[in-house]
mmCIF file of C-alpha atoms and ligand atoms in Angstrom:
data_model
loop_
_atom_site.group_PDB
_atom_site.id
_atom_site.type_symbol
_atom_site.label_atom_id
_atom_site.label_comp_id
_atom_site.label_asym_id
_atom_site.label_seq_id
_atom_site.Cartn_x
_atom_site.Cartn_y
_atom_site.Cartn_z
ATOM 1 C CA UNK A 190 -35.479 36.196 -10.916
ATOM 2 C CA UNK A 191 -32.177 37.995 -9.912
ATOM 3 C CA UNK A 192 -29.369 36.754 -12.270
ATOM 4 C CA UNK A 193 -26.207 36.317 -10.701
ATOM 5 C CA UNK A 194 -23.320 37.759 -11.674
ATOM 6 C CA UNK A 195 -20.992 35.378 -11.104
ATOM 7 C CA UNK A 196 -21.837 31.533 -12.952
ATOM 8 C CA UNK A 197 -19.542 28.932 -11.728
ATOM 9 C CA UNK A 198 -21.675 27.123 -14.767
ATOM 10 C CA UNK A 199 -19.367 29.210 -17.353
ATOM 11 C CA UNK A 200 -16.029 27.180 -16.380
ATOM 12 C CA UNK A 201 -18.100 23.974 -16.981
ATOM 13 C CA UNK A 202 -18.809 24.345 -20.553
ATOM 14 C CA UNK A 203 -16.459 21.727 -22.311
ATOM 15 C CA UNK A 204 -14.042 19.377 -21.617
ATOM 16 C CA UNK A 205 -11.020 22.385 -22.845
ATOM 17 C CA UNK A 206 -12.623 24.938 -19.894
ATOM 18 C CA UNK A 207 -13.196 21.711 -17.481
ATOM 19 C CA UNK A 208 -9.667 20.862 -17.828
ATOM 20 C CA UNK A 209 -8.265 24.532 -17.583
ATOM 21 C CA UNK A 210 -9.468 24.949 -14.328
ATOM 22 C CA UNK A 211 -8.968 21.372 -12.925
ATOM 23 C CA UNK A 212 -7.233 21.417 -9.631
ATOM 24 C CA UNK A 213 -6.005 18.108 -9.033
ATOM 25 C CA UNK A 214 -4.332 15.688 -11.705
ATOM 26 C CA UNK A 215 -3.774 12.069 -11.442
ATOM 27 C CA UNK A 216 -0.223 9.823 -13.538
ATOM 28 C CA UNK A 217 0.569 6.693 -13.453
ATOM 29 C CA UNK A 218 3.674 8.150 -12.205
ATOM 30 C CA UNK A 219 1.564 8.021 -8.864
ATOM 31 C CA UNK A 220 -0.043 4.812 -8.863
ATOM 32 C CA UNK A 221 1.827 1.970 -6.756
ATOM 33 C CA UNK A 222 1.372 -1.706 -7.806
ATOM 34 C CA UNK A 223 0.891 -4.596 -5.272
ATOM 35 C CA UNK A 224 2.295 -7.617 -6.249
ATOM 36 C CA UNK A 225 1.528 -10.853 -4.669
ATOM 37 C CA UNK A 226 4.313 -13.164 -4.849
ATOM 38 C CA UNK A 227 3.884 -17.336 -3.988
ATOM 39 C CA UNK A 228 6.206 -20.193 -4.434
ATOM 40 C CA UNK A 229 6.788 -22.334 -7.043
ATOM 41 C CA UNK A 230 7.131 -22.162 -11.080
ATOM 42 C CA UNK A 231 4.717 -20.905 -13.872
ATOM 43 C CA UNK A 232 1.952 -20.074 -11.081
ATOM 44 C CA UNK A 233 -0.202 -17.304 -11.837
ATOM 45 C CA UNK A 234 -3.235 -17.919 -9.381
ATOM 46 C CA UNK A 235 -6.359 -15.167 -9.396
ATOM 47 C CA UNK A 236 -7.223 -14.174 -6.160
ATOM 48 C CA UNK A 237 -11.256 -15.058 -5.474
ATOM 49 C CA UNK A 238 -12.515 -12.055 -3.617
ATOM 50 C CA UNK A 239 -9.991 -9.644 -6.030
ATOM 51 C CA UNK A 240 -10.943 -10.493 -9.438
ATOM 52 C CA UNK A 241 -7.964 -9.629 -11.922
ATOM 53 C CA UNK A 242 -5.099 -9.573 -9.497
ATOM 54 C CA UNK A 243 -2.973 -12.607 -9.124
ATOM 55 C CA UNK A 244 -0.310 -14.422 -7.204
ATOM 56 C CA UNK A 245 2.458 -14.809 -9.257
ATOM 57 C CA UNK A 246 5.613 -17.495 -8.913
ATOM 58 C CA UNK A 247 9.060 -15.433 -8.973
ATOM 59 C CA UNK A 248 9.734 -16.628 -12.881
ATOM 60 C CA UNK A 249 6.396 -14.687 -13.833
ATOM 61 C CA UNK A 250 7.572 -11.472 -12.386
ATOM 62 C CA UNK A 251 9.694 -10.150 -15.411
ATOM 63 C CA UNK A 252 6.797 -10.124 -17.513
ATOM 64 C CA UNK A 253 4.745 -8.373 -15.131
ATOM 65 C CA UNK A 254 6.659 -5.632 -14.303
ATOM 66 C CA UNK A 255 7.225 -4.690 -17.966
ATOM 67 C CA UNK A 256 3.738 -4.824 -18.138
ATOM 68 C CA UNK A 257 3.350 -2.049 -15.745
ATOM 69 C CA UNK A 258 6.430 -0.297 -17.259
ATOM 70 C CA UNK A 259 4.666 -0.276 -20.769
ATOM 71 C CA UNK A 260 1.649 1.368 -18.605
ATOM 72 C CA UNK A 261 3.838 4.243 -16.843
ATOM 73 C CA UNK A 262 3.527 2.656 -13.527
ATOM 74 C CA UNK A 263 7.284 2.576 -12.486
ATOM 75 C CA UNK A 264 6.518 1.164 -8.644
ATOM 76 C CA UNK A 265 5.267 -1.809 -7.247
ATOM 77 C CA UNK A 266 5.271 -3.066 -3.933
ATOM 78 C CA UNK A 267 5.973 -7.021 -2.792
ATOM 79 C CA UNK A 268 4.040 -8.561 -0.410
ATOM 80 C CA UNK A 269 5.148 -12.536 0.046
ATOM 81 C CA UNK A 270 3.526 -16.173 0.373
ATOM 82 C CA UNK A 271 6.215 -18.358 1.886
ATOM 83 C CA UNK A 272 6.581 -22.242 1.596
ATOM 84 C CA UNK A 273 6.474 -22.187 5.317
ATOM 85 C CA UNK A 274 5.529 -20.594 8.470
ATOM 86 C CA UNK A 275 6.831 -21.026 11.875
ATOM 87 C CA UNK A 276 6.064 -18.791 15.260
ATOM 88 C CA UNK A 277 8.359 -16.443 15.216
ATOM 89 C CA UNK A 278 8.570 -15.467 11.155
ATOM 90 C CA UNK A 279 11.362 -16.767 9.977
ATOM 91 C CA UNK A 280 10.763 -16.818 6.510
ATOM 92 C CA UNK A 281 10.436 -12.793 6.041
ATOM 93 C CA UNK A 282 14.187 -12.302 6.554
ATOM 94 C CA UNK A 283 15.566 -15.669 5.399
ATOM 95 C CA UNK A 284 17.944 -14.643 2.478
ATOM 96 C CA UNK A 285 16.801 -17.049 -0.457
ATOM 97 C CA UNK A 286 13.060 -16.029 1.285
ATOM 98 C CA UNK A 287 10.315 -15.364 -1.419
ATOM 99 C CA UNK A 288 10.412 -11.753 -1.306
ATOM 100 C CA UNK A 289 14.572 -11.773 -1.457
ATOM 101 C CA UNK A 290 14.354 -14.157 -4.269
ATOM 102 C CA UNK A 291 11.967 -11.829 -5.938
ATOM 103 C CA UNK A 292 13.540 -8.360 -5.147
ATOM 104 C CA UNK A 293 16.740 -10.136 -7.039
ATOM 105 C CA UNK A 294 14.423 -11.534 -9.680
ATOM 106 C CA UNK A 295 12.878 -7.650 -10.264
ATOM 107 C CA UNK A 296 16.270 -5.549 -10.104
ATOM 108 C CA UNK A 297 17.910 -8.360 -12.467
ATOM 109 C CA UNK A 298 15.420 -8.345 -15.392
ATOM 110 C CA UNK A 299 14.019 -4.944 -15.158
ATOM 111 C CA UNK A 300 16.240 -2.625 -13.274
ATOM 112 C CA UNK A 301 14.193 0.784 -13.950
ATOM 113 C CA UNK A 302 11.251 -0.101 -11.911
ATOM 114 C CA UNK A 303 11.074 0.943 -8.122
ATOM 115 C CA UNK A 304 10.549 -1.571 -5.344
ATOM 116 C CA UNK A 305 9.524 -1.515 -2.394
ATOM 117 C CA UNK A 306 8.610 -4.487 -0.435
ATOM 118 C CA UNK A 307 5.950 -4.787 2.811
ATOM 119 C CA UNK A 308 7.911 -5.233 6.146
ATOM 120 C CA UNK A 309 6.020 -7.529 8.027
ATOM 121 C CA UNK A 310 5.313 -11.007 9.827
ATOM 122 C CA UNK A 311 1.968 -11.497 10.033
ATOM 123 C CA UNK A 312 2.402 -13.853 6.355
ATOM 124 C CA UNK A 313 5.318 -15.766 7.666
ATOM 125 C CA UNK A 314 4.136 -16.345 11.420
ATOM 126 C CA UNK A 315 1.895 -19.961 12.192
ATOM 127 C CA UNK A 316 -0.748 -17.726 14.324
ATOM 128 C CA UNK A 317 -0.774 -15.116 11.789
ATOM 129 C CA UNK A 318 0.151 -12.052 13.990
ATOM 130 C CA UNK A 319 1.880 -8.964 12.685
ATOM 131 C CA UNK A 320 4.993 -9.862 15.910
ATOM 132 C CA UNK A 321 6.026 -12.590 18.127
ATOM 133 C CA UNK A 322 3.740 -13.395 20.764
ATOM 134 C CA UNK A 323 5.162 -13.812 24.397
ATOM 135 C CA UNK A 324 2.598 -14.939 26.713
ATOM 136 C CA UNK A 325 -0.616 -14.433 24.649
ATOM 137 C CA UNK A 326 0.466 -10.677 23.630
ATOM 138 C CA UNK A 327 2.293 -9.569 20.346
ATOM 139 C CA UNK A 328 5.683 -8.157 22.126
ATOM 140 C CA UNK A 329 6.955 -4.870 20.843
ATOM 141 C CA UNK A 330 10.145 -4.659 21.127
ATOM 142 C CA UNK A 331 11.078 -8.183 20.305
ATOM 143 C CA UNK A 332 9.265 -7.705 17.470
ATOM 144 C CA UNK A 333 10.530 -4.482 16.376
ATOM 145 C CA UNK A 334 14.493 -6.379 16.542
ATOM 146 C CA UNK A 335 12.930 -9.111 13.862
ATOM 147 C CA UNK A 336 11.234 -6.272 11.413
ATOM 148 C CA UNK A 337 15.103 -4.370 11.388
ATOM 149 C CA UNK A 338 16.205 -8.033 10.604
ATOM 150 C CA UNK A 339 13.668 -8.232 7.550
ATOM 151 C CA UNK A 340 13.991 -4.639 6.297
ATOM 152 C CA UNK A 341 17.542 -5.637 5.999
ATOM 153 C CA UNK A 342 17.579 -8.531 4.232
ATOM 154 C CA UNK A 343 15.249 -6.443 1.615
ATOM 155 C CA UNK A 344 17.459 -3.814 1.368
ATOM 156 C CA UNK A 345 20.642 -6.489 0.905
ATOM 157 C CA UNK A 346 18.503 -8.131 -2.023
ATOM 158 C CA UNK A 347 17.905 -4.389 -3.540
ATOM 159 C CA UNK A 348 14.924 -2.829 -2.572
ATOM 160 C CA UNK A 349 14.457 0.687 -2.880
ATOM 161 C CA UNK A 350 11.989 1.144 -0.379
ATOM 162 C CA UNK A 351 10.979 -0.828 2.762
ATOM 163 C CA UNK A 352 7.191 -0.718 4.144
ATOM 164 C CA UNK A 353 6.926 -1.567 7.500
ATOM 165 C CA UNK A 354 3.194 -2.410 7.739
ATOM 166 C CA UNK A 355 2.968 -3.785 11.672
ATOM 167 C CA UNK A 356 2.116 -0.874 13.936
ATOM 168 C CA UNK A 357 4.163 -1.712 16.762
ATOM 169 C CA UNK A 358 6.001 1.178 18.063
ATOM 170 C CA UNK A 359 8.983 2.253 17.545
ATOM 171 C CA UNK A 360 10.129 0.501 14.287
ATOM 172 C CA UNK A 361 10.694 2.910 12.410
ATOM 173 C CA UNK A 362 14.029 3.824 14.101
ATOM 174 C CA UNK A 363 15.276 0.654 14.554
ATOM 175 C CA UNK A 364 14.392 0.249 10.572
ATOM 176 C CA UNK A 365 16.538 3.097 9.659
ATOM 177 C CA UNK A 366 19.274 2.475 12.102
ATOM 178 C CA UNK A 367 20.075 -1.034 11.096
ATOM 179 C CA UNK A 368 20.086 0.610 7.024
ATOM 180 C CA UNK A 369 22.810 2.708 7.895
ATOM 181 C CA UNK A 370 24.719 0.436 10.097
ATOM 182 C CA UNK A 371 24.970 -1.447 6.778
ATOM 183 C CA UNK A 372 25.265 1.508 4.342
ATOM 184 C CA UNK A 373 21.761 1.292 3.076
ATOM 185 C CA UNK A 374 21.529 5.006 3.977
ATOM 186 C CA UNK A 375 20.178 5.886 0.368
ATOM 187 C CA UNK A 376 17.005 2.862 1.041
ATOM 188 C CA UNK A 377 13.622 4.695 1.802
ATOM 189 C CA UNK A 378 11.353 4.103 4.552
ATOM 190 C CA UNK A 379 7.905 4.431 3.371
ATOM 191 C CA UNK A 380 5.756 4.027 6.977
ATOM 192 C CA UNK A 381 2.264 2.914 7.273
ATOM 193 C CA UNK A 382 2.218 5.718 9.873
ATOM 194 C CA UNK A 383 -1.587 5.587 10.072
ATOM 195 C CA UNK A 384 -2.652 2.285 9.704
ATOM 196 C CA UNK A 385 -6.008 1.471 10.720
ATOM 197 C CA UNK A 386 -7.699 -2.053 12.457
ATOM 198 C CA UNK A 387 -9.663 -2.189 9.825
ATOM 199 C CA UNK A 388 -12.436 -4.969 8.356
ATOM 200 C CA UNK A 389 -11.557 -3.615 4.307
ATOM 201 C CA UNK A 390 -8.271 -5.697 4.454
ATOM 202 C CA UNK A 391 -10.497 -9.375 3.975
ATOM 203 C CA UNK A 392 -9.246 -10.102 0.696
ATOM 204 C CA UNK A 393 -6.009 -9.054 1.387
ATOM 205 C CA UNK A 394 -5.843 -11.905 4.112
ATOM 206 C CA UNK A 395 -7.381 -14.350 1.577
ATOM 207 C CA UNK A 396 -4.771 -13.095 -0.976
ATOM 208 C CA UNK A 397 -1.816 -13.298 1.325
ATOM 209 C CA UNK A 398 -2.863 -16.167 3.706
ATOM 210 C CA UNK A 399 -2.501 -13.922 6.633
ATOM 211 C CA UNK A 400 -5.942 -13.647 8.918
ATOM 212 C CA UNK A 401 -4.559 -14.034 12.744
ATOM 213 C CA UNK A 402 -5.718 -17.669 13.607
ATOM 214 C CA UNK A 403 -6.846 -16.248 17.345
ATOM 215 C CA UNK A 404 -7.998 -12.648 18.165
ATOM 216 C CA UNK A 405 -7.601 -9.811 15.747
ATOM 217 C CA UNK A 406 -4.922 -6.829 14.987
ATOM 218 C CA UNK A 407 -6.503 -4.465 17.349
ATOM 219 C CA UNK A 408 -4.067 -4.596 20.012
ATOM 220 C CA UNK A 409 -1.778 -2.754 17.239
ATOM 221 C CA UNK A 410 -3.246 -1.264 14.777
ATOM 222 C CA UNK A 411 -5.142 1.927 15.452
ATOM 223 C CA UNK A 412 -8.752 2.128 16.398
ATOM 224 C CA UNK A 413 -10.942 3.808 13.309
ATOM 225 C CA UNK A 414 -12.664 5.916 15.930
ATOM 226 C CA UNK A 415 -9.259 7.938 15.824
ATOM 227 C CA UNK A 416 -8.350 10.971 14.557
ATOM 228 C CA UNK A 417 -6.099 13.259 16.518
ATOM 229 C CA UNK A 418 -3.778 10.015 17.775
ATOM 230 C CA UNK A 419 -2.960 9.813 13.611
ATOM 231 C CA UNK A 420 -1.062 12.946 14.405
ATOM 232 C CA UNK A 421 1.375 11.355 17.101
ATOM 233 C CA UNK A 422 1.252 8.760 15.099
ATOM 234 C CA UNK A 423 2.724 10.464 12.043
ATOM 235 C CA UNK A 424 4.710 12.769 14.319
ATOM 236 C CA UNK A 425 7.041 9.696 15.828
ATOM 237 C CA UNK A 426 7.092 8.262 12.638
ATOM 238 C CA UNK A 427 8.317 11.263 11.453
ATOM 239 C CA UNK A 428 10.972 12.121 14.137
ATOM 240 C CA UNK A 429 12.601 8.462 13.613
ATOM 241 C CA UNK A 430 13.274 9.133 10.370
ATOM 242 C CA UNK A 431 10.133 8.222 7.924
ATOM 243 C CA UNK A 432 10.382 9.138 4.515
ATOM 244 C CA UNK A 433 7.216 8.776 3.207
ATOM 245 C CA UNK A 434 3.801 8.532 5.514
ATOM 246 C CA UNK A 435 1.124 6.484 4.339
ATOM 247 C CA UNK A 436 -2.588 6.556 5.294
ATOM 248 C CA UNK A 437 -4.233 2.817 4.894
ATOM 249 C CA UNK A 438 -7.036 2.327 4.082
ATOM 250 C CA UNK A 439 -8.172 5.510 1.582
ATOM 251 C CA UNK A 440 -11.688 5.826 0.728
ATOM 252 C CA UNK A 441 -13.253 5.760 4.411
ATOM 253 C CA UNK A 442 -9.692 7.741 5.754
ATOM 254 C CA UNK A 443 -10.446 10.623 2.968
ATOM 255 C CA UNK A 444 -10.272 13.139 6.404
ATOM 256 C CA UNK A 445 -6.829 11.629 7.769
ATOM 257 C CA UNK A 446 -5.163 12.086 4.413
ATOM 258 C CA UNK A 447 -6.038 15.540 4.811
ATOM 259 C CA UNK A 448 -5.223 15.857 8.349
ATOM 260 C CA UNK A 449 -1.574 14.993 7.638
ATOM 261 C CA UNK A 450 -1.464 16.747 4.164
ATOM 262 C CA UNK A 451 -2.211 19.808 6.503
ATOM 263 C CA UNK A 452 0.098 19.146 9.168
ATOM 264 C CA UNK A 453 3.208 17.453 7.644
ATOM 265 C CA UNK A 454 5.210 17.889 4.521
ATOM 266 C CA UNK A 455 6.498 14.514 4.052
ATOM 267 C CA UNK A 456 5.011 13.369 1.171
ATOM 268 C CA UNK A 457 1.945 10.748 1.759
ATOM 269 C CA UNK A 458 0.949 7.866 0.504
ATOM 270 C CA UNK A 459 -2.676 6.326 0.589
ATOM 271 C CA UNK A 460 -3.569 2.838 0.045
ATOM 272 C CA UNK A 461 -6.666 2.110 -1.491
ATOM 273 C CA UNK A 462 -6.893 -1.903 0.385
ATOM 274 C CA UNK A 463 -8.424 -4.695 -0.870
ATOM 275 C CA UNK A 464 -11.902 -4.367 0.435
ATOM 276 C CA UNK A 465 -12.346 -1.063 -1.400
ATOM 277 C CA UNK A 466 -11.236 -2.571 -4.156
ATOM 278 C CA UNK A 467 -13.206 -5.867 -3.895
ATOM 279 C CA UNK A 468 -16.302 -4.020 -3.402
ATOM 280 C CA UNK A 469 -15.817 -1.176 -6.370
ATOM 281 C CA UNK A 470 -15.049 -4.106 -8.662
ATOM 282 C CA UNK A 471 -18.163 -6.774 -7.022
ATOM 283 C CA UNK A 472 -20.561 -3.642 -8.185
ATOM 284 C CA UNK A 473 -19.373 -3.367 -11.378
ATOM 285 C CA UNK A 474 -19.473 -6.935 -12.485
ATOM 286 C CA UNK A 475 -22.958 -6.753 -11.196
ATOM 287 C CA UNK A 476 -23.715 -3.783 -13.561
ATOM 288 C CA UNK A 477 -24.822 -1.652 -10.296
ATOM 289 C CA UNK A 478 -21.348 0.853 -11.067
ATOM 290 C CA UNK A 479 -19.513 2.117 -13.790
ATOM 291 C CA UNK A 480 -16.288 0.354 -13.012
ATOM 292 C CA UNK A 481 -14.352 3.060 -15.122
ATOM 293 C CA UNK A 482 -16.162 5.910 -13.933
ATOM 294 C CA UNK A 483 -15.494 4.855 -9.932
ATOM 295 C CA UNK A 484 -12.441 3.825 -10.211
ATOM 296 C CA UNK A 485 -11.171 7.156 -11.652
ATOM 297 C CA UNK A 486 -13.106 9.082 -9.151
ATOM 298 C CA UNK A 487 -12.234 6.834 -5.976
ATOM 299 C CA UNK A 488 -8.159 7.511 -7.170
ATOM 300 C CA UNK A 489 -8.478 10.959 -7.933
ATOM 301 C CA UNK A 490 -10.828 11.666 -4.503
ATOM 302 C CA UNK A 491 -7.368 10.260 -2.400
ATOM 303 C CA UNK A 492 -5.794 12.599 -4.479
ATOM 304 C CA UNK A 493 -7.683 15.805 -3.758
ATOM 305 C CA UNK A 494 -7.567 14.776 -0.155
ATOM 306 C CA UNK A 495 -3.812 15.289 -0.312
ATOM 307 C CA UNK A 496 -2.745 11.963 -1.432
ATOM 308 C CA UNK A 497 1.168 12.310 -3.491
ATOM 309 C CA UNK A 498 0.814 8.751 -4.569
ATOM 310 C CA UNK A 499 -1.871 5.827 -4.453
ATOM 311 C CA UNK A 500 -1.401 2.225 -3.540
ATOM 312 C CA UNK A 501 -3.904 0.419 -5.771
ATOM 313 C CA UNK A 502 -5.159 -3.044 -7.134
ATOM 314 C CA UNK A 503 -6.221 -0.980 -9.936
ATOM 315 C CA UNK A 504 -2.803 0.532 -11.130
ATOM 316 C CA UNK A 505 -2.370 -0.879 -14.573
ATOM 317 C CA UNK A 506 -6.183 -0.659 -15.219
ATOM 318 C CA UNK A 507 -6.098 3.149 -14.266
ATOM 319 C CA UNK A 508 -2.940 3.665 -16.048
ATOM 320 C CA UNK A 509 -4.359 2.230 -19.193
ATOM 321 C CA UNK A 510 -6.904 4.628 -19.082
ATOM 322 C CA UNK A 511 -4.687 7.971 -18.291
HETATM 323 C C1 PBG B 873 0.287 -6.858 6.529
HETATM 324 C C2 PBG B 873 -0.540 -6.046 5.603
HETATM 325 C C3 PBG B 873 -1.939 -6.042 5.472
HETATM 326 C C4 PBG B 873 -2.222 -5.174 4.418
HETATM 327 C C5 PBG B 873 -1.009 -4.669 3.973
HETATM 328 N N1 PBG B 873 0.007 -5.202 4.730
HETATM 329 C C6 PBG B 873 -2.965 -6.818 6.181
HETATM 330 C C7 PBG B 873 -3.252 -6.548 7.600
HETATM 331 O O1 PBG B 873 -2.667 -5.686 8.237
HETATM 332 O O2 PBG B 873 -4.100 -7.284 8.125
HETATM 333 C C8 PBG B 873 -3.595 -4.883 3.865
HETATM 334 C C9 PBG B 873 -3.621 -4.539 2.412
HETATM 335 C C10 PBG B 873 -4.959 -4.649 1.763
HETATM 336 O O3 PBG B 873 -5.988 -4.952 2.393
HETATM 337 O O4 PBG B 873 -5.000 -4.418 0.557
HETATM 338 N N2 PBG B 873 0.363 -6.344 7.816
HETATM 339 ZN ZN1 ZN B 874 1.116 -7.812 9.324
#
């Protein structure tokens, strides 16, 4: 037997040497909260395939987010259910809309936390697409004139950061040209640069009544077989003014994150989505995982892959633990 000289085994003794030598860290500071926000008053609805997230009526809001302020999570992120739906999305940039009521709502009774709201149509069109469809086909840049619209009408009611979450090309300028037409210069874009046409957002379509009635999202959103086109991706995103990239979903994107954490400075974002959620949490109320232990690791894993901050279902839970 040849003993080696150097024991990587030495470092691992106890939790004081584990944590001396521990390269990546996770806050709540980092941890984004989704909130689901529906119509009506004293409605606080659990979603079926995400057990222990909820939509919540605009009045129930307050007491949420000093929930997550009590927690250390000082972010969340708006994602609406309107009363109505029509075929070209009116209701995301209609100024007493759901989300402007409850940007208002948020920045009135608890002005510290951040918000940023999800930029998109696919919740407020009839068929359920991210755009308007013109002759079968989601059209870009007809599109892309609505999102500015809705970005807008966030930023008017006080968001701090808009998300636009639709994939169509070129929205990112046209986002951050109608902000500073209208002096929103200081309002963040935080892109879902690299957003994947992915099967892990089913609960999130559930949750937000959003599944396209016809077809499916891959005539926009990127094919998972992708790597190197998350680069141009990022890059345009980038050159139109992006402030913050995010990679969507996290767990089976662990080699994008780090592809852009490599290549860009910007800081990123991942999102861990719905499915990864649903299925971390369906294990553990089976008893088949350790619903602590794997949700630490799956938030700290986006982390070491180059991840600045997390978007997560599991926010307050992980922040109660930290
Ligand atoms: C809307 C949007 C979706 C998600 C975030 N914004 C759904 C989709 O693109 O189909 C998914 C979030 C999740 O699954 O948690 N475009
Ligand atoms: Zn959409």
């Amino acid at each position: 037997m040849i003993y080696p000289d150097y024991r990587p085994r030495r470092l691992r003794r106890n939790e004081n040497l584990r944590s001396l030598v521990r390269e990546t860290v996770l806050t709540p500071a980092q941890l984004i909260y989704p909130l689901f926000v529906m119509p009506g008053k004293n409605k606080r609805e659990e979603i079926s395939s995400m057990p222990g997230v909820f939509r919540l009526s605009v009045d129930q809001l307050a007491k949420e987010a000093k929930e997550c302020r009590k927690l250390g999570v000082n972010h969340v992120i708006l994602f609406g259910l309107p009363e109505k739906k029509d075929r070209v999305g009116s209701g995301a940039h209609a100024t007493d809309g759901i989300i402007q009521r409850a940007i208002k709502e948020l920045k009135n009774k608890a002005p510290e936390l951040t918000v940023s709201t999800d930029v998109c149509l696919c919740e407020y069109t009839s068929h359920g697409h991210c755009g308007i469809i013109h002759e079968g086909m989601v059209d870009n840049d007809a599109t892309v004139e609505v999102l500015a619209r809705t970005a807008l009408s966030h930023a008017k009611a006080g968001a701090d950061i808009v998300a636009p979450s639709d994939m169509m090309d070129g929205r990112v300028g046209e986002i951050r040209a109608a902000l500073d037409e209208h002096n929103f210069d200081q309002v963040a874009i935080m892109s879902y640069a690299v957003k994947y046409a992915s099967a892990f957002y089913g609960p999130f379509r559930d949750a937000a009544d959003c599944a396209p009635q016809e077809g499916d999202r891959r005539g926009y959103q990127m094919d998972p077989a992708n790597a190197r086109e998350a680069l141009r991706e990022a890059t345009l995103d980038v050159e139109e003014g992006a402030d913050i990239l995010m990679v969507k979903p996290g767990m089976p994107y662990l080699d994008i994150i780090r592809l852009l954490r490599d290549e860009f400075d910007h800081p990123i974002a991942a999102y861990q989505v719905s499915g990864e959620y649903a299925m971390l949490k369906a294990a553990a109320i089976n008893g088949w995982l350790d619903e602590e232990r794997v949700m630490a690791e799956s938030l700290l894993s986006l982390r070491r892959a180059g991840a600045d901050m997390i978007l997560t279902y599991f926010a307050k839970q992980m922040a109660k633990l930290l």
